[in-house]
Amino acid sequence: MAEFSDMKKFVEWLVPDENIKHIEAFVKGFKLSTSSYKRVMHLLNQEMNQGLMRHSQPLADIKMFPTFVRSLPDGSEKGDFLALDLGGTNFRVLLVRLQGHDIDIQSKTYLIPQRIMLGTGTQLFDHIADCIGKFVRDHNLSGQTLPLGFTFSFPCKQEGLAKARLSKWTKGFRCEGVVGEDICQLLQEALKRRTNCSVEIVAIVNDAVGTLMSAAHVDRNCEIGLILGTGCNACYMETLENVQTWDEEKSHPDQVIINTEWGAFGDNGCLDFLRTEYDRELDTFSINPGRQIMEKMIGGMYMGEIVRLVLERLNMEGLLFRSVDNECDLFERGRFYTKYVSEIESDTDDFYHNTKQVLDEIGVENYTTEDCKIVKYVCTLISARAAFLAAAGLATLINRINKTDITIAVDGSLYRFHPRFHNLMCLKIQELVKPGIKFKLALSHDGSGKGAALTAAVSLRLRNTKVIPDTLPAMSELPVRIGIKQKA
Ligand code: GLC
């Protein structure tokens, strides 16, 4: 795998060799200058301020939702918790057993069929309740009232730790009758309708927040959570003074985690200067045209499709796969998955083993080594732009927080499986942050499950000790570490 110690080397490596130079006209839009990324940062910072100010928040694209999470676990949390994780194509139920400093997790993954993702809210929550009922039965948990933490990875306006109204659907979901509703209430009602389970929903958290929560207990410098998965989003710790939309008492601690929902950056057209014709086409055919513009240039739900659109175009121009069958998946929307991009870019020699496997899988026949080279080059350009955009977003947050040492907790399949995403982001962040700031990107393990359970646990502990009933206390006050023991 090519490793790059600095940006210059990476850019040099990106210059195509003589043979594939003729495709440049169709891909040059993905190569953005450093000044473009700086412009992105400037705009993002402005839009974040809009989201934090009371008068502009309702119309702001970047919602900057205060989460009511104001701290981290301290290691004294004990007991059994249920956690739910909804946000991608799968739904997970977890049993999290906190034993002092150890955490034991058992989980089961259930598929959410597309008809449910695009059906009614009642169907969705009934399905979720059925899965929980089954899980509780299978784990002999009936008869107990279990506290539950729910990672719900969609934009929500929180009115409390366990009260969150959906502001809009994102990613592949569009269930009727849920926008504006309290997610906890919908779940409680479905559980009552469909099961005998007795659960108490204690906290609802975004996946970015869960990721931050779960990583921060092993790293006190961790103040940003980033998701690079199906979607893309970030959260960070903000001082209350900067959060005009915080309606609660400004009691100690004077900070709260903000769920930025930055995937919607660009919805007002401010990123049009860098979007390509492929981005526009992808958007037009998506289930939410005009929405989640930044997310559509980064997230795993979209990146493979951008690659496919470019490959399709190159083929139409007679520059790639000279004899390819019309029936081939290359011409079908959504059939080129982002995992293919990671696989293709993992090829390290001129045999193109993975690339060939992907081309076989999508039904391209008679490809040449030259074709493989072009396919890999296209993937490299599109994933580098995604990594650099995410880096520009992080650099904006790092500069805002303005501490000398900062850790960013990262989770999501794109970050985990792409061979160079981490390195590319580090190179770009280095180029964009204020001089003197040291940063680290740390993989956060199972933030969605563990983070939600820990948030629920802390909330209960605080409630029992009657400290700040509906929020969690300052990160800086809570130094204790928790060790994690995962069961397969
Ligand atoms: C989408 C959702 C956001 C979530 C992200 C990653 O952007 O709106 O809430 O955090 O995907 O899953």
Short mmCIF file of C-alpha atoms and ligand atoms in Angstrom, two decimals:
data_model
loop_
_atom_site.label_atom_id
_atom_site.label_comp_id
_atom_site.label_asym_id
_atom_site.label_seq_id
_atom_site.Cartn_x
_atom_site.Cartn_y
_atom_site.Cartn_z
CA MET A 1 0.00 0.00 0.00
CA ALA A 2 1.30 3.43 -0.90
CA GLU A 3 1.99 5.46 2.27
CA PHE A 4 2.46 9.20 2.11
CA SER A 5 4.40 11.13 4.65
CA ASP A 6 3.22 14.46 3.32
CA MET A 7 0.62 15.95 1.05
CA LYS A 8 3.11 16.80 -1.69
CA LYS A 9 4.02 13.13 -2.11
CA PHE A 10 0.38 12.17 -2.28
CA VAL A 11 -0.36 14.79 -4.93
CA GLU A 12 2.67 13.69 -6.97
CA TRP A 13 1.48 10.10 -6.75
CA LEU A 14 -1.92 11.17 -8.02
CA VAL A 15 -0.55 12.52 -11.31
CA PRO A 16 -1.77 9.93 -13.78
CA ASP A 17 0.72 8.17 -16.01
CA GLU A 18 0.76 8.94 -19.74
CA ASN A 19 -1.70 6.18 -20.61
CA ILE A 20 -4.56 7.36 -18.48
CA LYS A 21 -4.08 11.09 -18.96
CA HIS A 22 -6.87 11.19 -21.53
CA ILE A 23 -9.50 10.58 -18.82
CA GLU A 24 -8.45 13.68 -16.87
CA ALA A 25 -11.10 15.93 -18.39
CA PHE A 26 -13.80 13.75 -16.79
CA VAL A 27 -12.34 13.51 -13.29
CA LYS A 28 -10.49 16.73 -12.66
CA GLY A 29 -13.42 18.15 -10.65
CA PHE A 30 -12.51 15.80 -7.79
CA LYS A 31 -9.08 17.37 -7.39
CA LEU A 32 -9.57 20.39 -5.17
CA SER A 33 -6.95 22.92 -4.17
CA THR A 34 -5.99 23.68 -0.60
CA SER A 35 -7.66 27.06 -0.96
CA SER A 36 -10.94 25.32 -1.83
CA TYR A 37 -10.72 23.29 1.38
CA LYS A 38 -9.97 26.48 3.30
CA ARG A 39 -13.08 28.04 1.77
CA VAL A 40 -15.06 24.99 2.89
CA MET A 41 -13.79 25.53 6.44
CA HIS A 42 -14.70 29.18 6.44
CA LEU A 43 -18.22 28.46 5.20
CA LEU A 44 -18.69 25.58 7.60
CA ASN A 45 -17.65 27.71 10.54
CA GLN A 46 -20.14 30.40 9.51
CA GLU A 47 -22.93 27.88 9.12
CA MET A 48 -22.15 26.34 12.51
CA ASN A 49 -22.47 29.77 14.12
CA GLN A 50 -25.85 30.16 12.45
CA GLY A 51 -26.93 26.84 13.94
CA LEU A 52 -25.89 27.90 17.43
CA MET A 53 -27.67 31.25 17.40
CA ARG A 54 -31.26 31.46 18.49
CA HIS A 55 -32.51 33.76 15.73
CA SER A 56 -30.87 31.87 12.85
CA GLN A 57 -31.13 28.24 14.08
CA PRO A 58 -34.61 27.49 12.71
CA LEU A 59 -33.49 28.21 9.15
CA ALA A 60 -29.87 27.02 9.48
CA ASP A 61 -28.84 23.94 7.50
CA ILE A 62 -26.44 22.74 10.15
CA LYS A 63 -28.66 22.27 13.14
CA MET A 64 -26.06 22.08 15.93
CA PHE A 65 -28.41 20.28 18.32
CA PRO A 66 -27.52 20.41 22.04
CA THR A 67 -27.63 16.80 23.24
CA PHE A 68 -28.11 17.11 27.02
CA VAL A 69 -24.99 14.98 27.39
CA ARG A 70 -22.51 16.99 29.36
CA SER A 71 -20.15 14.36 30.65
CA LEU A 72 -18.65 10.88 30.60
CA PRO A 73 -18.95 7.69 32.61
CA ASP A 74 -16.82 7.56 35.74
CA GLY A 75 -16.54 3.80 36.09
CA SER A 76 -18.93 3.45 38.99
CA GLU A 77 -21.89 2.51 36.76
CA LYS A 78 -23.27 -0.94 37.49
CA GLY A 79 -26.06 -3.19 36.33
CA ASP A 80 -27.65 -4.57 33.18
CA PHE A 81 -28.70 -2.29 30.37
CA LEU A 82 -30.36 -2.76 27.05
CA ALA A 83 -29.00 -0.73 24.16
CA LEU A 84 -30.47 -0.26 20.70
CA ASP A 85 -28.65 0.86 17.62
CA LEU A 86 -30.66 2.11 14.64
CA GLY A 87 -29.16 4.11 11.82
CA GLY A 88 -28.02 1.96 8.92
CA THR A 89 -29.50 -1.05 7.20
CA ASN A 90 -29.21 -3.10 10.35
CA PHE A 91 -30.76 -2.78 13.74
CA ARG A 92 -28.92 -4.09 16.79
CA VAL A 93 -30.12 -4.97 20.25
CA LEU A 94 -27.45 -5.25 22.93
CA LEU A 95 -27.31 -6.40 26.51
CA VAL A 96 -24.60 -4.45 28.25
CA ARG A 97 -23.52 -5.68 31.67
CA LEU A 98 -21.59 -3.14 33.64
CA GLN A 99 -19.51 -4.63 36.43
CA GLY A 100 -17.40 -1.93 37.96
CA HIS A 101 -14.73 -1.29 35.39
CA ASP A 102 -15.60 -4.19 33.09
CA ILE A 103 -18.24 -4.17 30.42
CA ASP A 104 -19.64 -7.34 28.96
CA ILE A 105 -21.66 -7.03 25.74
CA GLN A 106 -23.92 -9.52 24.00
CA SER A 107 -25.69 -8.40 20.87
CA LYS A 108 -27.85 -9.51 18.01
CA THR A 109 -28.23 -7.87 14.62
CA TYR A 110 -31.56 -7.77 12.81
CA LEU A 111 -32.09 -6.70 9.23
CA ILE A 112 -34.40 -3.76 8.45
CA PRO A 113 -35.99 -4.60 5.11
CA GLN A 114 -36.26 -1.74 2.61
CA ARG A 115 -40.05 -1.86 2.67
CA ILE A 116 -39.85 -0.96 6.36
CA MET A 117 -37.25 1.78 5.81
CA LEU A 118 -39.68 3.38 3.37
CA GLY A 119 -42.91 2.34 5.10
CA THR A 120 -44.80 3.88 8.00
CA GLY A 121 -43.45 4.86 11.40
CA THR A 122 -45.77 2.33 13.02
CA GLN A 123 -44.32 -0.48 10.90
CA LEU A 124 -40.78 0.59 11.79
CA PHE A 125 -41.35 0.82 15.53
CA ASP A 126 -43.40 -2.40 15.59
CA HIS A 127 -40.52 -4.17 13.85
CA ILE A 128 -38.05 -2.75 16.38
CA ALA A 129 -40.31 -3.74 19.28
CA ASP A 130 -40.63 -7.28 17.88
CA CYS A 131 -36.83 -7.58 17.70
CA ILE A 132 -36.47 -6.34 21.27
CA GLY A 133 -39.16 -8.78 22.45
CA LYS A 134 -37.34 -11.67 20.81
CA PHE A 135 -33.99 -10.59 22.24
CA VAL A 136 -35.41 -10.27 25.76
CA ARG A 137 -36.97 -13.74 25.51
CA ASP A 138 -33.82 -15.34 24.07
CA HIS A 139 -31.72 -13.87 26.87
CA ASN A 140 -34.18 -14.80 29.63
CA LEU A 141 -34.62 -11.19 30.64
CA SER A 142 -38.42 -11.19 30.89
CA GLY A 143 -39.75 -10.10 34.26
CA GLN A 144 -37.14 -7.40 34.86
CA THR A 145 -37.46 -3.70 34.07
CA LEU A 146 -34.36 -2.92 32.10
CA PRO A 147 -33.03 0.58 31.57
CA LEU A 148 -32.42 1.26 27.90
CA GLY A 149 -30.10 3.54 25.91
CA PHE A 150 -31.12 4.11 22.31
CA THR A 151 -28.61 5.13 19.64
CA PHE A 152 -30.83 6.70 17.05
CA SER A 153 -28.58 8.01 14.27
CA PHE A 154 -30.76 10.67 12.73
CA PRO A 155 -31.12 14.40 13.36
CA CYS A 156 -33.20 15.00 16.48
CA LYS A 157 -34.04 18.08 18.46
CA GLN A 158 -33.55 16.92 22.04
CA GLU A 159 -35.78 18.25 24.76
CA GLY A 160 -34.20 16.08 27.42
CA LEU A 161 -31.87 13.10 27.63
CA ALA A 162 -34.82 10.82 26.90
CA LYS A 163 -36.92 13.10 24.74
CA ALA A 164 -35.93 13.62 21.14
CA ARG A 165 -38.04 14.77 18.22
CA LEU A 166 -36.98 13.67 14.75
CA SER A 167 -36.19 16.71 12.64
CA LYS A 168 -35.94 14.84 9.32
CA TRP A 169 -35.00 11.43 7.99
CA THR A 170 -31.60 10.95 6.37
CA LYS A 171 -29.71 8.07 4.69
CA GLY A 172 -32.06 5.40 3.31
CA PHE A 173 -34.98 6.05 5.69
CA ARG A 174 -38.26 7.80 4.96
CA CYS A 175 -40.91 6.43 7.30
CA GLU A 176 -44.16 8.30 7.35
CA GLY A 177 -45.52 9.98 10.47
CA VAL A 178 -42.29 10.19 12.47
CA VAL A 179 -40.87 13.66 11.71
CA GLY A 180 -41.66 15.98 14.62
CA GLU A 181 -42.54 13.08 16.93
CA ASP A 182 -40.79 12.01 20.11
CA ILE A 183 -38.83 8.87 19.26
CA CYS A 184 -38.88 7.56 22.84
CA GLN A 185 -42.64 7.82 22.99
CA LEU A 186 -43.05 6.00 19.66
CA LEU A 187 -40.83 3.21 20.93
CA GLN A 188 -42.58 2.96 24.32
CA GLU A 189 -45.96 2.75 22.58
CA ALA A 190 -44.76 0.07 20.17
CA LEU A 191 -43.28 -1.97 23.02
CA LYS A 192 -46.61 -1.81 24.81
CA ARG A 193 -48.50 -2.84 21.65
CA ARG A 194 -46.24 -5.71 20.65
CA THR A 195 -44.50 -7.09 23.75
CA ASN A 196 -44.74 -7.69 27.47
CA CYS A 197 -41.27 -6.24 27.92
CA SER A 198 -40.80 -3.76 30.63
CA VAL A 199 -38.08 -1.30 29.72
CA GLU A 200 -37.39 2.25 30.74
CA ILE A 201 -35.86 4.43 28.03
CA VAL A 202 -33.27 6.46 29.86
CA ALA A 203 -31.26 8.10 27.07
CA ILE A 204 -31.42 8.68 23.37
CA VAL A 205 -28.08 9.39 21.69
CA ASN A 206 -26.76 10.06 18.23
CA ASP A 207 -24.07 7.62 17.01
CA ALA A 208 -21.46 10.41 16.86
CA VAL A 209 -22.19 11.15 20.52
CA GLY A 210 -22.02 7.46 21.47
CA THR A 211 -18.68 7.25 19.70
CA LEU A 212 -17.33 10.22 21.62
CA MET A 213 -18.70 8.90 24.93
CA SER A 214 -17.23 5.48 24.44
CA ALA A 215 -13.75 6.70 23.48
CA ALA A 216 -13.48 9.57 25.92
CA HIS A 217 -13.20 7.35 28.98
CA VAL A 218 -9.85 6.06 27.78
CA ASP A 219 -8.63 9.42 26.56
CA ARG A 220 -9.30 12.63 28.50
CA ASN A 221 -8.36 14.75 25.47
CA CYS A 222 -11.20 13.33 23.41
CA GLU A 223 -13.70 16.08 22.62
CA ILE A 224 -14.86 15.27 19.08
CA GLY A 225 -16.78 12.26 17.75
CA LEU A 226 -16.87 11.50 14.02
CA ILE A 227 -18.89 8.95 12.06
CA LEU A 228 -17.68 7.86 8.64
CA GLY A 229 -20.14 5.10 7.81
CA THR A 230 -23.32 4.98 5.78
CA GLY A 231 -23.64 8.66 6.66
CA CYS A 232 -21.24 11.27 7.93
CA ASN A 233 -21.64 13.40 11.04
CA ALA A 234 -19.66 14.90 13.91
CA CYS A 235 -20.25 16.09 17.45
CA TYR A 236 -18.05 18.03 19.86
CA MET A 237 -17.98 19.53 23.30
CA GLU A 238 -19.01 23.20 23.25
CA THR A 239 -19.11 25.73 26.07
CA LEU A 240 -22.65 26.77 27.01
CA GLU A 241 -21.80 30.39 26.53
CA ASN A 242 -21.62 29.75 22.77
CA VAL A 243 -24.91 27.84 22.65
CA GLN A 244 -27.69 30.42 22.48
CA THR A 245 -30.21 27.67 21.82
CA TRP A 246 -29.58 26.07 25.24
CA ASP A 247 -32.85 26.69 27.05
CA GLU A 248 -32.03 24.88 30.26
CA GLU A 249 -30.44 26.31 33.33
CA LYS A 250 -26.83 27.33 32.76
CA SER A 251 -25.80 25.27 35.78
CA HIS A 252 -22.36 23.76 36.17
CA PRO A 253 -20.90 22.13 34.09
CA ASP A 254 -20.82 24.91 31.53
CA GLN A 255 -20.56 22.62 28.53
CA VAL A 256 -22.67 20.32 26.39
CA ILE A 257 -22.03 17.96 23.49
CA ILE A 258 -23.36 19.45 20.25
CA ASN A 259 -24.57 17.10 17.53
CA THR A 260 -23.63 19.20 14.49
CA GLU A 261 -25.53 17.22 11.81
CA TRP A 262 -23.00 18.62 9.36
CA GLY A 263 -24.12 16.17 6.66
CA ALA A 264 -26.61 18.89 5.66
CA PHE A 265 -23.82 21.39 4.96
CA GLY A 266 -24.28 22.74 1.43
CA ASP A 267 -28.05 22.27 1.28
CA ASN A 268 -28.36 26.05 0.70
CA GLY A 269 -26.05 25.86 -2.33
CA CYS A 270 -22.90 27.17 -0.63
CA LEU A 271 -20.90 24.10 -1.76
CA ASP A 272 -22.02 24.29 -5.37
CA PHE A 273 -18.63 25.73 -6.35
CA LEU A 274 -17.01 22.34 -5.77
CA ARG A 275 -19.72 19.84 -6.69
CA THR A 276 -19.24 17.84 -9.87
CA GLU A 277 -21.80 16.75 -12.46
CA TYR A 278 -21.67 13.28 -10.84
CA ASP A 279 -22.60 14.71 -7.41
CA ARG A 280 -25.57 16.44 -8.99
CA GLU A 281 -26.75 13.33 -10.76
CA LEU A 282 -26.45 11.23 -7.61
CA ASP A 283 -28.47 13.83 -5.72
CA THR A 284 -31.21 14.01 -8.36
CA PHE A 285 -31.82 10.27 -8.16
CA SER A 286 -31.58 10.02 -4.35
CA ILE A 287 -34.61 9.72 -2.06
CA ASN A 288 -33.90 13.20 -0.62
CA PRO A 289 -32.81 15.49 -3.50
CA GLY A 290 -31.22 18.75 -2.40
CA ARG A 291 -30.62 17.41 1.12
CA GLN A 292 -27.47 16.17 2.88
CA ILE A 293 -25.13 17.62 0.27
CA MET A 294 -21.90 17.23 2.26
CA GLU A 295 -22.91 13.72 3.37
CA LYS A 296 -23.46 12.74 -0.26
CA MET A 297 -19.82 13.56 -1.07
CA ILE A 298 -18.44 11.53 1.85
CA GLY A 299 -20.78 8.86 3.21
CA GLY A 300 -20.54 5.16 2.42
CA MET A 301 -24.11 5.16 1.20
CA TYR A 302 -23.05 7.33 -1.73
CA MET A 303 -19.35 7.03 -2.52
CA GLY A 304 -19.62 3.82 -4.53
CA GLU A 305 -22.39 5.35 -6.60
CA ILE A 306 -20.24 8.39 -7.46
CA VAL A 307 -17.51 6.01 -8.65
CA ARG A 308 -20.06 4.08 -10.70
CA LEU A 309 -21.33 7.25 -12.38
CA VAL A 310 -17.79 8.21 -13.39
CA LEU A 311 -17.00 4.71 -14.70
CA GLU A 312 -20.26 4.69 -16.64
CA ARG A 313 -19.37 8.05 -18.19
CA LEU A 314 -15.87 6.92 -19.13
CA ASN A 315 -17.38 3.86 -20.75
CA MET A 316 -19.82 5.99 -22.74
CA GLU A 317 -16.91 8.13 -23.90
CA GLY A 318 -15.16 4.99 -25.14
CA LEU A 319 -12.36 5.35 -22.61
CA LEU A 320 -13.05 2.29 -20.42
CA PHE A 321 -14.18 -1.34 -20.90
CA ARG A 322 -14.44 -1.34 -24.65
CA SER A 323 -16.84 -4.28 -24.85
CA VAL A 324 -19.22 -4.40 -21.95
CA ASP A 325 -22.66 -5.95 -21.78
CA ASN A 326 -25.61 -3.56 -21.33
CA GLU A 327 -27.00 -5.82 -18.61
CA CYS A 328 -23.92 -5.39 -16.48
CA ASP A 329 -24.33 -3.91 -12.95
CA LEU A 330 -22.13 -1.01 -13.97
CA PHE A 331 -25.21 0.53 -15.52
CA GLU A 332 -27.52 -0.09 -12.54
CA ARG A 333 -27.93 2.63 -9.91
CA GLY A 334 -26.71 1.62 -6.47
CA ARG A 335 -24.96 -1.55 -7.64
CA PHE A 336 -21.39 -0.37 -7.08
CA TYR A 337 -20.92 -0.55 -3.32
CA THR A 338 -18.53 1.60 -1.31
CA LYS A 339 -16.92 -1.56 0.05
CA TYR A 340 -15.70 -2.15 -3.53
CA VAL A 341 -13.84 1.17 -3.37
CA SER A 342 -12.01 0.02 -0.23
CA GLU A 343 -11.25 -3.35 -1.81
CA ILE A 344 -9.98 -1.85 -5.06
CA GLU A 345 -7.78 0.64 -3.28
CA SER A 346 -6.31 -2.18 -1.20
CA ASP A 347 -4.63 -3.56 -4.35
CA THR A 348 -0.95 -2.89 -3.91
CA ASP A 349 0.60 -4.29 -7.06
CA ASP A 350 0.00 -4.48 -10.79
CA PHE A 351 -1.93 -7.76 -10.56
CA TYR A 352 -5.06 -5.90 -9.48
CA HIS A 353 -6.40 -8.96 -7.73
CA ASN A 354 -9.21 -7.18 -5.82
CA THR A 355 -10.11 -4.90 -8.70
CA LYS A 356 -10.54 -7.90 -10.99
CA GLN A 357 -12.68 -9.64 -8.38
CA VAL A 358 -14.97 -6.60 -8.15
CA LEU A 359 -15.21 -6.28 -11.94
CA ASP A 360 -16.10 -9.99 -12.14
CA GLU A 361 -18.73 -9.52 -9.45
CA ILE A 362 -20.47 -6.67 -11.25
CA GLY A 363 -20.36 -8.58 -14.52
CA VAL A 364 -17.76 -6.64 -16.53
CA GLU A 365 -16.08 -8.98 -18.97
CA ASN A 366 -12.93 -8.69 -21.08
CA TYR A 367 -11.35 -5.92 -19.05
CA THR A 368 -7.69 -5.09 -19.51
CA THR A 369 -4.99 -4.19 -16.99
CA GLU A 370 -5.30 -0.66 -18.27
CA ASP A 371 -9.01 -0.70 -17.32
CA CYS A 372 -8.10 -1.87 -13.81
CA LYS A 373 -5.62 0.96 -13.50
CA ILE A 374 -8.27 3.52 -14.48
CA VAL A 375 -10.86 2.05 -12.11
CA LYS A 376 -8.41 2.24 -9.23
CA TYR A 377 -7.41 5.78 -10.14
CA VAL A 378 -11.05 6.93 -10.15
CA CYS A 379 -11.65 5.32 -6.74
CA THR A 380 -8.54 7.02 -5.38
CA LEU A 381 -9.65 10.46 -6.49
CA ILE A 382 -13.17 10.14 -5.12
CA SER A 383 -12.17 8.70 -1.77
CA ALA A 384 -9.39 11.28 -1.36
CA ARG A 385 -11.90 14.08 -1.89
CA ALA A 386 -14.18 12.47 0.72
CA ALA A 387 -11.31 12.11 3.20
CA PHE A 388 -10.19 15.71 2.61
CA LEU A 389 -13.71 17.10 3.04
CA ALA A 390 -14.08 15.20 6.31
CA ALA A 391 -10.64 16.52 7.30
CA ALA A 392 -11.70 20.10 6.52
CA GLY A 393 -14.74 19.58 8.75
CA LEU A 394 -12.60 18.23 11.58
CA ALA A 395 -10.03 20.99 11.20
CA THR A 396 -12.87 23.51 11.57
CA LEU A 397 -13.94 21.90 14.85
CA ILE A 398 -10.36 21.53 16.10
CA ASN A 399 -9.70 25.23 15.45
CA ARG A 400 -12.95 26.15 17.21
CA ILE A 401 -12.10 24.12 20.31
CA ASN A 402 -8.60 25.58 20.13
CA LYS A 403 -6.87 23.32 22.66
CA THR A 404 -3.26 22.29 22.16
CA ASP A 405 -3.94 18.55 22.41
CA ILE A 406 -7.08 16.98 21.06
CA THR A 407 -8.29 13.50 20.23
CA ILE A 408 -11.04 12.71 17.75
CA ALA A 409 -12.98 9.47 18.25
CA VAL A 410 -13.89 7.93 14.89
CA ASP A 411 -16.17 5.06 13.98
CA GLY A 412 -17.93 3.76 10.88
CA SER A 413 -17.35 1.20 8.16
CA LEU A 414 -15.76 3.64 5.72
CA TYR A 415 -13.09 4.63 8.21
CA ARG A 416 -12.55 1.06 9.37
CA PHE A 417 -12.22 -0.62 6.02
CA HIS A 418 -10.74 1.95 3.66
CA PRO A 419 -6.98 1.40 3.49
CA ARG A 420 -5.96 5.06 3.38
CA PHE A 421 -8.78 7.16 4.80
CA HIS A 422 -7.07 7.61 8.16
CA ASN A 423 -3.75 8.70 6.66
CA LEU A 424 -5.31 11.03 4.12
CA MET A 425 -7.38 12.73 6.79
CA CYS A 426 -4.35 13.17 9.05
CA LEU A 427 -2.31 14.74 6.23
CA LYS A 428 -5.06 17.19 5.36
CA ILE A 429 -5.93 18.10 8.95
CA GLN A 430 -2.26 18.83 9.58
CA GLU A 431 -2.30 21.21 6.65
CA LEU A 432 -5.46 22.99 7.82
CA VAL A 433 -5.27 23.34 11.62
CA LYS A 434 -3.76 26.28 13.45
CA PRO A 435 -0.04 25.80 14.01
CA GLY A 436 0.89 24.26 17.34
CA ILE A 437 -2.24 22.11 17.74
CA LYS A 438 -1.58 18.40 18.23
CA PHE A 439 -4.38 16.04 17.24
CA LYS A 440 -4.98 12.29 17.11
CA LEU A 441 -7.64 10.24 15.33
CA ALA A 442 -8.58 7.23 17.47
CA LEU A 443 -10.81 4.36 16.41
CA SER A 444 -13.70 4.11 18.86
CA HIS A 445 -15.02 0.62 19.49
CA ASP A 446 -18.74 0.00 19.32
CA GLY A 447 -19.68 3.53 20.29
CA SER A 448 -23.26 2.95 19.22
CA GLY A 449 -23.94 0.10 21.62
CA LYS A 450 -21.53 0.83 24.40
CA GLY A 451 -21.91 4.61 24.22
CA ALA A 452 -25.70 4.43 24.54
CA ALA A 453 -25.58 2.02 27.47
CA LEU A 454 -22.97 4.11 29.25
CA THR A 455 -25.00 7.27 28.72
CA ALA A 456 -28.04 5.50 30.17
CA ALA A 457 -25.98 4.19 33.06
CA VAL A 458 -24.54 7.57 33.94
CA SER A 459 -27.96 9.15 33.75
CA LEU A 460 -29.37 6.59 36.20
CA ARG A 461 -26.47 6.96 38.57
CA LEU A 462 -26.94 10.70 38.61
CA ARG A 463 -30.66 10.43 39.03
CA ASN A 464 -30.19 8.13 42.00
CA THR A 465 -27.70 10.48 43.59
CA LYS A 466 -29.92 13.43 42.61
CA VAL A 467 -27.20 15.35 40.79
CA ILE A 468 -28.48 17.46 37.88
CA PRO A 469 -31.52 15.31 37.00
CA ASP A 470 -31.70 15.51 33.23
CA THR A 471 -28.15 16.12 32.10
CA LEU A 472 -24.71 14.69 32.75
CA PRO A 473 -21.86 16.51 34.60
CA ALA A 474 -18.53 17.83 33.38
CA MET A 475 -16.08 15.63 31.50
CA SER A 476 -13.18 17.14 33.33
CA GLU A 477 -14.59 15.97 36.67
CA LEU A 478 -14.70 12.32 35.67
CA PRO A 479 -11.30 10.75 35.35
CA VAL A 480 -11.99 7.03 35.94
CA ARG A 481 -11.36 4.56 33.13
CA ILE A 482 -13.54 1.61 32.20
CA GLY A 483 -12.15 -1.58 30.66
CA ILE A 484 -14.20 -3.29 27.99
CA LYS A 485 -14.65 -7.02 27.57
CA GLN A 486 -16.49 -7.82 24.33
CA LYS A 487 -18.27 -11.08 23.63
CA ALA A 488 -18.51 -12.12 20.00
C1 GLC B 1 -26.68 10.98 9.10
C2 GLC B 1 -27.57 11.29 10.28
C3 GLC B 1 -26.75 11.55 11.53
C4 GLC B 1 -25.80 10.40 11.77
C5 GLC B 1 -24.96 10.13 10.53
C6 GLC B 1 -24.02 8.94 10.69
O1 GLC B 1 -25.94 12.11 8.80
O2 GLC B 1 -28.37 12.41 9.99
O3 GLC B 1 -27.59 11.72 12.66
O4 GLC B 1 -24.98 10.67 12.87
O5 GLC B 1 -25.80 9.89 9.42
O6 GLC B 1 -24.72 7.77 10.96
#
